[in-house]
mmCIF file of C-alpha atoms in Angstrom:
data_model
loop_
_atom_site.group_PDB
_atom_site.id
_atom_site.type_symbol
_atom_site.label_atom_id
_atom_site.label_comp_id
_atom_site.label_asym_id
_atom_site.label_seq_id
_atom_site.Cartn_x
_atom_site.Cartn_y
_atom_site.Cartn_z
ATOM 1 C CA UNK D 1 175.288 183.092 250.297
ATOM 2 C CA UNK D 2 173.154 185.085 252.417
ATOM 3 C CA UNK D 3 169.368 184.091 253.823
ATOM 4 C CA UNK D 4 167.747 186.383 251.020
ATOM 5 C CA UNK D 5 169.733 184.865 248.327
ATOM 6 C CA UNK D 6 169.279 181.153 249.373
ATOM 7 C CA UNK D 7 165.803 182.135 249.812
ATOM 8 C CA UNK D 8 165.391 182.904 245.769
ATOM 9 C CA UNK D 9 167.613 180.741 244.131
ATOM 10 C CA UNK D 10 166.298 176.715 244.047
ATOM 11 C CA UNK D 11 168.737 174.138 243.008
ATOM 12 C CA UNK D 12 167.117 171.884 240.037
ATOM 13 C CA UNK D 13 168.380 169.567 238.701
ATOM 14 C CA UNK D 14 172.251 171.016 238.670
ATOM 15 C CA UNK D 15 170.460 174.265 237.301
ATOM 16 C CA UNK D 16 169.269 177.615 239.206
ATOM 17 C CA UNK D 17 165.320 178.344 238.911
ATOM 18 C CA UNK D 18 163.964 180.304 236.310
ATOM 19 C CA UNK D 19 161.484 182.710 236.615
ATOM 20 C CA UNK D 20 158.652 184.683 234.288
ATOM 21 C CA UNK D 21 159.347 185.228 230.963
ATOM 22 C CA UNK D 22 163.092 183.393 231.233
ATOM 23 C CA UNK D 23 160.666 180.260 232.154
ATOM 24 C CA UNK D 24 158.325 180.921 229.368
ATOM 25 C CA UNK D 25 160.929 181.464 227.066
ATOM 26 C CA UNK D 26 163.124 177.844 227.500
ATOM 27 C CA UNK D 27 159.799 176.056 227.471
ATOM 28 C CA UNK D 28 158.935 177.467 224.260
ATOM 29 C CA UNK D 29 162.381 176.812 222.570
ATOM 30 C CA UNK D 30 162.643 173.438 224.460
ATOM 31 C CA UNK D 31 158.947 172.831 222.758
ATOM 32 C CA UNK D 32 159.748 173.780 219.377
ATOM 33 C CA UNK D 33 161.670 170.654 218.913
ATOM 34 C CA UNK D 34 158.615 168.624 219.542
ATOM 35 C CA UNK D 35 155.434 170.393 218.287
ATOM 36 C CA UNK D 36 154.748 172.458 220.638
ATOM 37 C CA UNK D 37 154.873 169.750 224.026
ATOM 38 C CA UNK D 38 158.018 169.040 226.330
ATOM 39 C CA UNK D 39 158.727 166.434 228.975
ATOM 40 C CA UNK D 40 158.780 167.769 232.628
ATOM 41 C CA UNK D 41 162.032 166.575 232.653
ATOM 42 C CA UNK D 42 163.763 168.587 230.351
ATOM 43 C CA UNK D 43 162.036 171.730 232.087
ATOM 44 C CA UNK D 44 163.757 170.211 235.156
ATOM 45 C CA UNK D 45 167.067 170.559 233.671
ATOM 46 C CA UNK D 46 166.687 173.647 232.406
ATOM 47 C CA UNK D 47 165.125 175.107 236.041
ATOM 48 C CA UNK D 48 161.874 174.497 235.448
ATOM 49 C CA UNK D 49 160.266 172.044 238.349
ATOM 50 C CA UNK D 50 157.167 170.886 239.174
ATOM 51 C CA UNK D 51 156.122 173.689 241.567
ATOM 52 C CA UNK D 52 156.691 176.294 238.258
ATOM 53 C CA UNK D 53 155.121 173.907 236.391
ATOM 54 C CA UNK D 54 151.889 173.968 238.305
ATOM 55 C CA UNK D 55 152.158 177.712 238.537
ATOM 56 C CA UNK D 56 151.743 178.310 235.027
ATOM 57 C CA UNK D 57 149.038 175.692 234.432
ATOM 58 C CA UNK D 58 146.959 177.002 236.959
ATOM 59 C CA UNK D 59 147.968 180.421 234.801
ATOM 60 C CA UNK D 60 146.230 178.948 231.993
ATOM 61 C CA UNK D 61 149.674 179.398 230.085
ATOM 62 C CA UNK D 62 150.667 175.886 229.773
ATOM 63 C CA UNK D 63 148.475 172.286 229.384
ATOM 64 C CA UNK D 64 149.315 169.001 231.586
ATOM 65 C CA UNK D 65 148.228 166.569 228.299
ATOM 66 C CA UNK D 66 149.991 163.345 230.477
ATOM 67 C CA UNK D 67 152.102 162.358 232.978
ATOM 68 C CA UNK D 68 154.847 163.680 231.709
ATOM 69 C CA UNK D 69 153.971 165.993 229.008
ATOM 70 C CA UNK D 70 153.394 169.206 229.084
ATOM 71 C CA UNK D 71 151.963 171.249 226.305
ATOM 72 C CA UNK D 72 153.084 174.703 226.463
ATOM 73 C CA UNK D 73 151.046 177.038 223.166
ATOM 74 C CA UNK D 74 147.816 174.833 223.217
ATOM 75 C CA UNK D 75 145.984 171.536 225.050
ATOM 76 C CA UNK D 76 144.981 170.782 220.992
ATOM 77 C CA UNK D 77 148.302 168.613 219.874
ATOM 78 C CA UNK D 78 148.981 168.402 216.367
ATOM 79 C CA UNK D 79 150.481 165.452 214.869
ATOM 80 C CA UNK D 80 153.818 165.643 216.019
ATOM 81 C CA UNK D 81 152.863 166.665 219.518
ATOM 82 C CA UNK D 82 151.438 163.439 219.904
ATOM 83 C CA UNK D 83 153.805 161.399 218.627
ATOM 84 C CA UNK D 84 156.087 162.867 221.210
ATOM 85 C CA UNK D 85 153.690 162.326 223.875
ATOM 86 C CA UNK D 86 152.669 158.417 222.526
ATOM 87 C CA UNK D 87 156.419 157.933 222.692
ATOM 88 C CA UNK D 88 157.036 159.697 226.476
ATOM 89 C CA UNK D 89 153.868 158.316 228.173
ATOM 90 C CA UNK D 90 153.902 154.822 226.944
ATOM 91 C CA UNK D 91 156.244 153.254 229.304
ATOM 92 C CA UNK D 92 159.650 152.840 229.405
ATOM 93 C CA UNK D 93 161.531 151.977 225.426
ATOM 94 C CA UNK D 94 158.316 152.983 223.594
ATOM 95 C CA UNK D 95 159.308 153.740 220.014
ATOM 96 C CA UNK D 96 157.092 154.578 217.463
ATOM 97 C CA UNK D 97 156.280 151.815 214.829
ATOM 98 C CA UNK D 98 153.762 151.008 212.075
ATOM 99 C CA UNK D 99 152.487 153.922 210.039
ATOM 100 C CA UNK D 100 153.532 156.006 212.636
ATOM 101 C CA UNK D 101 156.618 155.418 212.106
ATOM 102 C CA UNK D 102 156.541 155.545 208.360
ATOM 103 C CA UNK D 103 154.725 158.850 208.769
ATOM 104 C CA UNK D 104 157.320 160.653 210.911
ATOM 105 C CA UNK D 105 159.778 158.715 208.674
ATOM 106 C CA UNK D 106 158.576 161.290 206.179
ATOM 107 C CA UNK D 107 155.770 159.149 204.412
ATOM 108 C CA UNK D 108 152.335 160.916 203.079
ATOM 109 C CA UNK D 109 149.252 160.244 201.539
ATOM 110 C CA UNK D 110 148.314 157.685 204.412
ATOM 111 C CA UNK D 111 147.035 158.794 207.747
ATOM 112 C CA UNK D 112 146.021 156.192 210.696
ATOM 113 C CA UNK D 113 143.838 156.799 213.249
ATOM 114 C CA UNK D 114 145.520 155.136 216.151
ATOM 115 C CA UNK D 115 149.149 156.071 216.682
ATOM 116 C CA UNK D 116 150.946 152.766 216.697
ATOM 117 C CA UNK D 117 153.554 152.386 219.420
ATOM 118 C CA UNK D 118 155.873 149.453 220.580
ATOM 119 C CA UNK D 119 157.238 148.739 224.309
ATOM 120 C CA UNK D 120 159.642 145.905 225.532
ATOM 121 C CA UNK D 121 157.054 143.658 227.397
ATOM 122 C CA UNK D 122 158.691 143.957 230.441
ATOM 123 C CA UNK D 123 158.090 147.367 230.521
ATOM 124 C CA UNK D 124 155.593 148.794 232.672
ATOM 125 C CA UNK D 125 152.993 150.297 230.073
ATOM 126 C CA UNK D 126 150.145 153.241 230.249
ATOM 127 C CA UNK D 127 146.990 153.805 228.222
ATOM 128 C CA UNK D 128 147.349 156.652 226.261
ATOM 129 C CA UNK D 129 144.275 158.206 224.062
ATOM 130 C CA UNK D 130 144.397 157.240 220.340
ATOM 131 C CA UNK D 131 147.506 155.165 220.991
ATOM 132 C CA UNK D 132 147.747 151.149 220.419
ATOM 133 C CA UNK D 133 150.803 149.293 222.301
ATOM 134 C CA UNK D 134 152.463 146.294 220.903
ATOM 135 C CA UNK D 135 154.306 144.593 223.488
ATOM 136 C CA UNK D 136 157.129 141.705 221.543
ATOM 137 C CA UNK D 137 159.492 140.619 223.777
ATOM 138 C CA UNK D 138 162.046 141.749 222.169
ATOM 139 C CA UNK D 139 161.158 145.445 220.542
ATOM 140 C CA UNK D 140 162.515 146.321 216.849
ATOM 141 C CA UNK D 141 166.013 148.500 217.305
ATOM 142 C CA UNK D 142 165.582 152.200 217.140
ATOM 143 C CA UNK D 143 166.779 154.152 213.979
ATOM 144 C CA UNK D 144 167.952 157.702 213.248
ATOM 145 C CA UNK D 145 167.981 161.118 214.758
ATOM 146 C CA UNK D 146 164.555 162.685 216.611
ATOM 147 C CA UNK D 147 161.652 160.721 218.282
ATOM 148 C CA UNK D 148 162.292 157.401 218.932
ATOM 149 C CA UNK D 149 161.016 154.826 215.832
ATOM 150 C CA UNK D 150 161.555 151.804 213.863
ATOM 151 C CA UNK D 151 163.427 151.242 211.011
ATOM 152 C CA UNK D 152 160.933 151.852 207.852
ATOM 153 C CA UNK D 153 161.114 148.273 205.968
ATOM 154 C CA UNK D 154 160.022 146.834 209.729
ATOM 155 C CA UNK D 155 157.625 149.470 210.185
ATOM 156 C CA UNK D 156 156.388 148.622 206.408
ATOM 157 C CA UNK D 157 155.852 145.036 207.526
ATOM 158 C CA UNK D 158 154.134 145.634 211.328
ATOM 159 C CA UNK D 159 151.894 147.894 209.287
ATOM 160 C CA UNK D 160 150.442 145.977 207.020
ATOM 161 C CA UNK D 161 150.166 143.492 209.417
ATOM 162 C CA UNK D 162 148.086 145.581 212.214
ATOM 163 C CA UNK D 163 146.328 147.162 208.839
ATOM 164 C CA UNK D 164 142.119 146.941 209.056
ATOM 165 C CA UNK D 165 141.895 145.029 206.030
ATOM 166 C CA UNK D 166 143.380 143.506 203.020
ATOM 167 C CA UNK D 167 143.365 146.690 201.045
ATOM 168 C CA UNK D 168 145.012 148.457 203.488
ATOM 169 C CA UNK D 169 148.075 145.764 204.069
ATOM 170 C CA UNK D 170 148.651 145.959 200.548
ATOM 171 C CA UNK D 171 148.781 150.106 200.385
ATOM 172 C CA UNK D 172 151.022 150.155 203.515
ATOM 173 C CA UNK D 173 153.625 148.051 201.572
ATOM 174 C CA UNK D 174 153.798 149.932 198.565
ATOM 175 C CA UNK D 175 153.773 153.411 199.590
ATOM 176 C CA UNK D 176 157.208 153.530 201.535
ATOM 177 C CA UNK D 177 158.385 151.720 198.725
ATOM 178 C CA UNK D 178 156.960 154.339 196.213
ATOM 179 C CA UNK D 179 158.145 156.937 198.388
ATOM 180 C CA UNK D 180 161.632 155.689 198.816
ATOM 181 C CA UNK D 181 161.540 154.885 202.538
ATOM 182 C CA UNK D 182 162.584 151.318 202.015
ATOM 183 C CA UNK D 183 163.983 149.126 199.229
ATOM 184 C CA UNK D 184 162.453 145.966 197.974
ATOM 185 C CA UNK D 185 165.382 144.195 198.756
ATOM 186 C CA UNK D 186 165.764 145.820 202.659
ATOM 187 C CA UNK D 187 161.586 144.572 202.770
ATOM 188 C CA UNK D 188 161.872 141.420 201.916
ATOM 189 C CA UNK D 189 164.812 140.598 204.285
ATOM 190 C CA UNK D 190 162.270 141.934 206.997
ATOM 191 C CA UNK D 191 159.515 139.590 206.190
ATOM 192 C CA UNK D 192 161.682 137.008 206.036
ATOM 193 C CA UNK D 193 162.206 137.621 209.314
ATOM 194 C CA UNK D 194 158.695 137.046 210.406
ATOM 195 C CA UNK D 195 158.489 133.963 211.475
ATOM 196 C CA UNK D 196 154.292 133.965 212.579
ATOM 197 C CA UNK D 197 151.820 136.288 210.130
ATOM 198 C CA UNK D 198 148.103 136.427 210.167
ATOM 199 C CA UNK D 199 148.391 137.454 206.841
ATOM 200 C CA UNK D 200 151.166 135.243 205.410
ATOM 201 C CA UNK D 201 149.658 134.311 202.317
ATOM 202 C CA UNK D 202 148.631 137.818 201.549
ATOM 203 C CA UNK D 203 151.778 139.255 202.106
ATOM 204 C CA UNK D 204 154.003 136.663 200.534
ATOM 205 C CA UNK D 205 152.396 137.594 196.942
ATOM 206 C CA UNK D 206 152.294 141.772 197.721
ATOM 207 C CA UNK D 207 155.837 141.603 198.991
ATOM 208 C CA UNK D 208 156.565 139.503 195.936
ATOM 209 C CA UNK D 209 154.754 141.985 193.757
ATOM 210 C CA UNK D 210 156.297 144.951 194.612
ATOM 211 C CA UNK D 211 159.943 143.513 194.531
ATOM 212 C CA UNK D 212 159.572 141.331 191.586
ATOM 213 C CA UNK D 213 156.782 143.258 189.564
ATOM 214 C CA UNK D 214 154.423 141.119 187.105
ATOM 215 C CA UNK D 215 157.178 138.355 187.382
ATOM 216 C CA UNK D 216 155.771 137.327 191.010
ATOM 217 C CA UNK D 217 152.689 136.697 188.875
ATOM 218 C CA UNK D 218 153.405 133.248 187.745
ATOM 219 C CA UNK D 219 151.807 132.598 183.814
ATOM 220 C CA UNK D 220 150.105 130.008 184.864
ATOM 221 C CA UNK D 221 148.390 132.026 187.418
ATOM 222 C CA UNK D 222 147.496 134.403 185.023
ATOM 223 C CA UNK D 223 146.067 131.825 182.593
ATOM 224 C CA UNK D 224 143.913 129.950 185.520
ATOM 225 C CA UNK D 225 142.621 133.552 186.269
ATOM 226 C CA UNK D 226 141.414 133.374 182.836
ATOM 227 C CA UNK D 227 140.332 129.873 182.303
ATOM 228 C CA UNK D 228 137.726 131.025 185.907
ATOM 229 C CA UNK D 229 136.015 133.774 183.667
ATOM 230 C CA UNK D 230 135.629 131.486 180.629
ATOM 231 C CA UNK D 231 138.255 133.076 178.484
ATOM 232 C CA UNK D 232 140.393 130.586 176.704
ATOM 233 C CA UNK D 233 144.280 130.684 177.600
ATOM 234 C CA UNK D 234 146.228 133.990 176.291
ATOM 235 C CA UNK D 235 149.848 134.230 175.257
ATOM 236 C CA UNK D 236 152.549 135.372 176.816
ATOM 237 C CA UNK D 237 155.307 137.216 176.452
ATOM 238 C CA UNK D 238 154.046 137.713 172.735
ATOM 239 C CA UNK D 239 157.065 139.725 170.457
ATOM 240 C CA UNK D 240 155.781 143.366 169.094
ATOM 241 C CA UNK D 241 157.755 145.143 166.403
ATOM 242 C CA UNK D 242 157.446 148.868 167.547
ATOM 243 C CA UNK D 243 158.960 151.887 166.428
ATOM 244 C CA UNK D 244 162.638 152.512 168.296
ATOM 245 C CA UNK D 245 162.615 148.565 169.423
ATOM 246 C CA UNK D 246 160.680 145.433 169.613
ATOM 247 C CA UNK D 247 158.793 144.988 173.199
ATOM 248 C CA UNK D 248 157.375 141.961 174.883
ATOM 249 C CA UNK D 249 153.967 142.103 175.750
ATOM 250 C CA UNK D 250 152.893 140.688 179.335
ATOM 251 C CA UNK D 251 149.661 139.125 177.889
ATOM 252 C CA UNK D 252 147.718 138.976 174.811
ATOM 253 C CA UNK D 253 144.879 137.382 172.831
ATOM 254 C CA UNK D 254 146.030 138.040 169.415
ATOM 255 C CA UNK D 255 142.884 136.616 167.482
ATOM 256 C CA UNK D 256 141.017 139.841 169.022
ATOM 257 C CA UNK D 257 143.939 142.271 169.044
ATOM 258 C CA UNK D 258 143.708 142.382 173.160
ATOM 259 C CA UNK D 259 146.598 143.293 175.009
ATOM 260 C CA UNK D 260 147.081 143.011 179.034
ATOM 261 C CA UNK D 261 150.250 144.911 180.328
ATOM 262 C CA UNK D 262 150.541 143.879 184.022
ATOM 263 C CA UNK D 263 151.963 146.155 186.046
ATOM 264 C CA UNK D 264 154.297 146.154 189.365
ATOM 265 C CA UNK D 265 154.921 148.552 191.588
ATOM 266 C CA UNK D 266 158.138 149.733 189.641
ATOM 267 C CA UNK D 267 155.978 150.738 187.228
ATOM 268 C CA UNK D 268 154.831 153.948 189.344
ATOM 269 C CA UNK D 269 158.344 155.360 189.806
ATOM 270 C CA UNK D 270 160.576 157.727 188.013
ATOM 271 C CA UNK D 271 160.537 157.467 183.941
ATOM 272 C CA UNK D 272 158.375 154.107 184.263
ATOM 273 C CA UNK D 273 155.017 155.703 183.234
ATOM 274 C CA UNK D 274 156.893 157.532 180.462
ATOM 275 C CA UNK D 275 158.129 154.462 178.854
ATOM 276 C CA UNK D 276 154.783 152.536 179.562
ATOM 277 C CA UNK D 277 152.454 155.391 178.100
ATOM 278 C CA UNK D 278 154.671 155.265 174.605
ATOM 279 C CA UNK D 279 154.345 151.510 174.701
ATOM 280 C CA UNK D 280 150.761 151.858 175.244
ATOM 281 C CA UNK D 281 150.347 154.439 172.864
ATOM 282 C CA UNK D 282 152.347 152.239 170.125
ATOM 283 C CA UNK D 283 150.015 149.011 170.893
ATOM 284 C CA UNK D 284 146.847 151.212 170.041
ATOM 285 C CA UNK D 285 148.196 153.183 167.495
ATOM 286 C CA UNK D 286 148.852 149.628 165.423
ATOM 287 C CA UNK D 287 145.178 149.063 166.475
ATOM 288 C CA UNK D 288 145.429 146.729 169.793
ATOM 289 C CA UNK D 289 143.238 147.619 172.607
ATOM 290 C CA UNK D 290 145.749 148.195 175.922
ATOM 291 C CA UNK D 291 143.842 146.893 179.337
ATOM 292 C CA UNK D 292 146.049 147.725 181.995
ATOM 293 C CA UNK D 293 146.265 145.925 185.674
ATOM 294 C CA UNK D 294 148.110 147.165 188.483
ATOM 295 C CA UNK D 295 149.486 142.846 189.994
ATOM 296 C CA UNK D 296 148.474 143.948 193.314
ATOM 297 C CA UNK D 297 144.971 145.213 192.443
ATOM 298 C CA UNK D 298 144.538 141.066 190.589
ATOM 299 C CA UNK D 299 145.639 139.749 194.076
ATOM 300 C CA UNK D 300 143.152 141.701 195.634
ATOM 301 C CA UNK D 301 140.221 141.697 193.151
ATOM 302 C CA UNK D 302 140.654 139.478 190.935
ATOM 303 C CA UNK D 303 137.327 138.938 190.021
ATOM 304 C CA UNK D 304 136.656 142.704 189.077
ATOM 305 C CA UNK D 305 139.900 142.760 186.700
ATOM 306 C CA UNK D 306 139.203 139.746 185.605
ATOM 307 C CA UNK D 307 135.623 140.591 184.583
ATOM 308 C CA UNK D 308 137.036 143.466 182.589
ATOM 309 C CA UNK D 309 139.334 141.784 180.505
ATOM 310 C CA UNK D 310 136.119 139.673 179.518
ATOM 311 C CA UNK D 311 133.781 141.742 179.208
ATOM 312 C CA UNK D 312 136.626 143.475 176.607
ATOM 313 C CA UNK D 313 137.459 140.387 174.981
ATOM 314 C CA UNK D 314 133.746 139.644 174.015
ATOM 315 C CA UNK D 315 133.759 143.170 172.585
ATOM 316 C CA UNK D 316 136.313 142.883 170.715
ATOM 317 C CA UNK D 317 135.704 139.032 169.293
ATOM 318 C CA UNK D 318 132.159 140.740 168.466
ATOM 319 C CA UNK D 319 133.476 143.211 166.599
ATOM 320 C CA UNK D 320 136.032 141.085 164.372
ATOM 321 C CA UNK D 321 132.960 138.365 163.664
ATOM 322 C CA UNK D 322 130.600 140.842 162.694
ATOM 323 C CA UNK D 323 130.442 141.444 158.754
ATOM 324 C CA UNK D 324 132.175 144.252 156.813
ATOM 325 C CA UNK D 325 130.493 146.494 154.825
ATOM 326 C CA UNK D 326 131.554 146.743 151.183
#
């Protein structure tokens, strides 16, 4: 190789340096993969090393946005962008976990604010903005193709266990579920696995909810929900004649014609709300009034349910006391 060649062609990495609008061009297909970010090190492979690097930063053509991570359209990430950069400039076996995970998972309708990320705590770690590191001993295993995450009935449970508040804990286990991310069966084997929970007690009856629907409502629980709000104790599992079949109500107070249908989180997916609107519709139609109350939303507020079904009941028992007119 002569002095001129040697003096334009750099050895990276096993691959010759790129140049211009070749360089330009990798980084943008190497980016597409990611949102629109790469590691330094896959430039590296592909010819692109530090020194070119710099160059087109100081271009204003690409963004250092970490350590490692280089944006190369925009310093503004979007969502995926800084996943991949969480994941890269976390430390050493960061995965994604919580609702991060569930999100690039393919989950929607919930959107954190942090991005939630876990590292082996032997790793050596690095603050990252909007990202908070969990550090177990022992990290969950990673799952599937792409960025590095959890498995989504683990993720399920870490989230609602980092989740702000009650309300949240109990969303974060029934979307994925809802969604189709997880089975009830796959998320309760991960609970079980839990072995220390803040929210133990919590999660215990929404895990229970979810799997088991209006079942993990024990009657008597229902009925001592009651006797608090100075109703007396309701029936259950009352026998209705309807018009295909007869159907079991959850809860009743037949001397006022009120009916409480309790519902789990089955009830949300495919043909459920069909076949619960025409039971509905049947009770009414035969001149029941139809309260209905999501289990999870009596775990969390039970007083406000609670109050309704009262404040219903004494409606009703008005209106059956009160004299006909002839």
């Amino acid at each position: 190789m002569s002095n001129e060649a040697a003096s334009t062609v750099h050895v990276v990495v096993g691959r010759p340096r790129v140049y211009g609008a070749d360089r330009r061009a990798i980084a943008r297909e190497l980016a597409a993969a990611h949102g629109g970010v790469v590691h330094r090190l896959a430039l590296a492979e592909h010819g692109i090393d530090r020194f070119a690097v710099r160059n087109e930063v100081a271009a204003g053509r690409w963004f250092k946005v970490g350590r490692h991570t280089v944006a190369i359209h925009s310093p503004e990430l979007n969502e995926t962008a800084r996943w991949w950069r969480a994941v890269w400039e976390s430390g050493s076996g960061a995965r994604l976990d919580g609702v991060s995970a569930l999100e690039a998972s393919g989950m929607t309708g919930y959107h954190a604010s942090v991005i939630d990320v876990t590292v082996p705590k032997s790793s050596h770690t690095h603050a990252v903005e909007r990202v908070r590191l969990h550090l177990p001993r022992v990290p969950a295993p990673v799952v599937g193709a792409g960025i590095r995450k959890v498995a989504p009935d683990i993720a399920t449970i870490h989230a609602a266990q980092w989740a702000a508040t009650d309300r949240q804990a109990a969303l974060v286990i029934c979307m994925p579920l809802q969604q189709r991310l997880t089975t009830p069966s796959r998320l309760q084997l991960a609970w079980h696995g839990v072995q220390r929970s803040a929210r133990r007690k919590l999660l215990d009856g929404v895990i229970g909810d979810v799997a088991d629907g209006a079942h993990s409502l024990g009657e008597l629980d229902f009925t001592r929900m009651a006797r608090r709000v100075g109703l007396p104790p309701p029936s259950h599992q009352s026998l209705r004649d309807g018009p295909d079949s007869r159907v079991y109500l959850d809860v009743s107070w037949d001397d006022v014609g009120l009916v409480v249908e309790i519902d789990g989180g089955h009830h949300a997916l495919a043909l459920n709300p069909i076949d619960d609107a025409l039971r509905q519709n049947d009770r009414v139609t035969a001149g029941e009034r139809v309260l209905r109350v999501p289990v999870i939303g009596l775990r969390l507020l039970p007083q406000k349910f609670m109050q309704q079904v009262r404040h219903t009941y004494d409606v009703l028992r008005a209106e059956a006391s009160r004299p006909r007119m002839r």
